Short mmCIF file of C-alpha atoms in Angstrom, two decimals:
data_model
loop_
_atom_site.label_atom_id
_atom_site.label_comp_id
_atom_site.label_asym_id
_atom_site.label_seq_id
_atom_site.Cartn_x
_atom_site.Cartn_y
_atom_site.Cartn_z
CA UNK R 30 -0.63 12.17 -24.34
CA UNK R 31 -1.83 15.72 -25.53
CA UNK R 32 -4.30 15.36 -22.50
CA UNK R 33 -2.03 14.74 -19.92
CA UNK R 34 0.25 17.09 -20.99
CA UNK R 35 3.48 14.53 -21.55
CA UNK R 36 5.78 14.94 -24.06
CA UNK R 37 6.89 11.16 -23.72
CA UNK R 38 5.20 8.27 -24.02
CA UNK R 39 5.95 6.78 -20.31
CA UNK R 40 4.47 9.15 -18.52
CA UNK R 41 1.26 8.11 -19.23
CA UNK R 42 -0.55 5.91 -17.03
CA UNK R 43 -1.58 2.21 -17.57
CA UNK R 44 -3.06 -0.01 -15.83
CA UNK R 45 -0.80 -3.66 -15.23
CA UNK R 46 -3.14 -5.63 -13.08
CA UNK R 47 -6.47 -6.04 -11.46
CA UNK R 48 -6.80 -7.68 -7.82
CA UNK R 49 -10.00 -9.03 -6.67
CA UNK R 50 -10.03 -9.43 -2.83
CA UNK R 51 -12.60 -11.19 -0.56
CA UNK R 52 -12.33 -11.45 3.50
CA UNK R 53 -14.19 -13.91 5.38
CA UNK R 54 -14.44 -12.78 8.37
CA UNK R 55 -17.04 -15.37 9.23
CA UNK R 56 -14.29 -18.41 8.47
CA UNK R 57 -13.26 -18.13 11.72
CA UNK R 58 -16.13 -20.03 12.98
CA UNK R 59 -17.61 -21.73 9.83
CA UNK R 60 -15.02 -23.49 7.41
CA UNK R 61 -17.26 -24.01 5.22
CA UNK R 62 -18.18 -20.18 4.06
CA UNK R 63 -14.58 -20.15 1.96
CA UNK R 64 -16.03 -23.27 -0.35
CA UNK R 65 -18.76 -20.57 -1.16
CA UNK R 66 -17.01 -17.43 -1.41
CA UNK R 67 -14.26 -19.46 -4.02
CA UNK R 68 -17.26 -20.35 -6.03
CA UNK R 69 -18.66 -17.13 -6.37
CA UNK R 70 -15.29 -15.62 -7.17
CA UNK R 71 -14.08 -17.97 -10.03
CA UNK R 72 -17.92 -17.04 -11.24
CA UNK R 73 -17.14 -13.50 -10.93
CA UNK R 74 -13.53 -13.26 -12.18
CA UNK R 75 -12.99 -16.17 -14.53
CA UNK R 76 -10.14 -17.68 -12.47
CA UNK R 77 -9.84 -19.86 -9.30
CA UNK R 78 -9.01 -17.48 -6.67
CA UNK R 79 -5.89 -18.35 -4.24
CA UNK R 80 -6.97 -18.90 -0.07
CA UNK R 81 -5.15 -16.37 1.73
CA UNK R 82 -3.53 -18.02 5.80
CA UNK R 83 -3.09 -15.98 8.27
CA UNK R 84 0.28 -14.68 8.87
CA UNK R 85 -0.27 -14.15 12.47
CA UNK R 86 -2.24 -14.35 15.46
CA UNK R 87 -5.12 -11.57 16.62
CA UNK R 88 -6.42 -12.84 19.61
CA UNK R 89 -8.97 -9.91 19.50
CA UNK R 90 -10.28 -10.93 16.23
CA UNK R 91 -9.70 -14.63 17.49
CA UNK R 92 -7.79 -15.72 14.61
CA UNK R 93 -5.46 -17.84 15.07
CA UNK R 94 -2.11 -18.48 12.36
CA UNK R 95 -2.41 -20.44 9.31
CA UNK R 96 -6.39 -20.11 9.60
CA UNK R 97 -7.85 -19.42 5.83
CA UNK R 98 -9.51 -15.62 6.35
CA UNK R 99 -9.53 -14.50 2.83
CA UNK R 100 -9.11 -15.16 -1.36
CA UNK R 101 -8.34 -13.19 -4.15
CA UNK R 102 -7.50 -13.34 -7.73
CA UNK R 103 -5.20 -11.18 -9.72
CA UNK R 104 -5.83 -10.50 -12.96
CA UNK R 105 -3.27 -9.73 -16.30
CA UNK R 106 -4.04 -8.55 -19.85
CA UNK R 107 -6.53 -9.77 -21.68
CA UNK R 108 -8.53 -10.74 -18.96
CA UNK R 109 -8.12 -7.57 -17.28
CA UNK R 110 -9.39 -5.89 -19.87
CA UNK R 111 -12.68 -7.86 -20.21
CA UNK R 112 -13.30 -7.84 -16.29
CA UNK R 113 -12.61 -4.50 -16.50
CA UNK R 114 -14.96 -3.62 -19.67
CA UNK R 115 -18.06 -5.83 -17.89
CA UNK R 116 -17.52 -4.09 -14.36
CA UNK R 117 -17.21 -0.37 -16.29
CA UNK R 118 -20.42 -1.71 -18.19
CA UNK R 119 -22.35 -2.62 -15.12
CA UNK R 120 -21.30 0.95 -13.64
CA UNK R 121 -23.06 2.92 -16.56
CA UNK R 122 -25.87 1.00 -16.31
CA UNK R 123 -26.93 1.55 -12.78
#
């Protein structure tokens, strides 16, 4: 708190959650990239991630409602804090 310069305790910052977000652009055409990209995200993160629909229709993008375009996981507390440690880890080391 000294470093912040807060007298009180909530006025420092914290950190809640973690989100971990993926777009497939490429879903649009091939179904079959979002099996992949879940794998590699429940590798990454330690959790299943959720498929994300589309809300609505971009007919320049050619996506079309309720098509699967993207996944993410959110992350809270303990795991948070270990994704967080490994991905500060791999940071300093590059």
């Amino acid at each position: 708190m000294r470093n912040l310069n807060t007298k009180i305790q909530s006025g420092t910052p914290k950190i809640e959650k973690i989100v971990v977000n993926m777009g497939l652009g490429e879903a649009i055409q091939n179904v079959k990239i979002i099996d992949g990209a879940v794998q590699e995200m429940a590798m990454i993160t330690g959790q299943r991630p959720v498929i994300t629909k589309a809300r609505k229709s971009i007919a320049t993008f050619k996506l079309r409602t309720r098509n699967a375009n993207c996944c993410s996981v959110t992350l809270r507390k303990e795991v948070m804090y270990e994704f967080f440690d490994h991905w500060l880890m791999s940071l300093c080391l590059k």
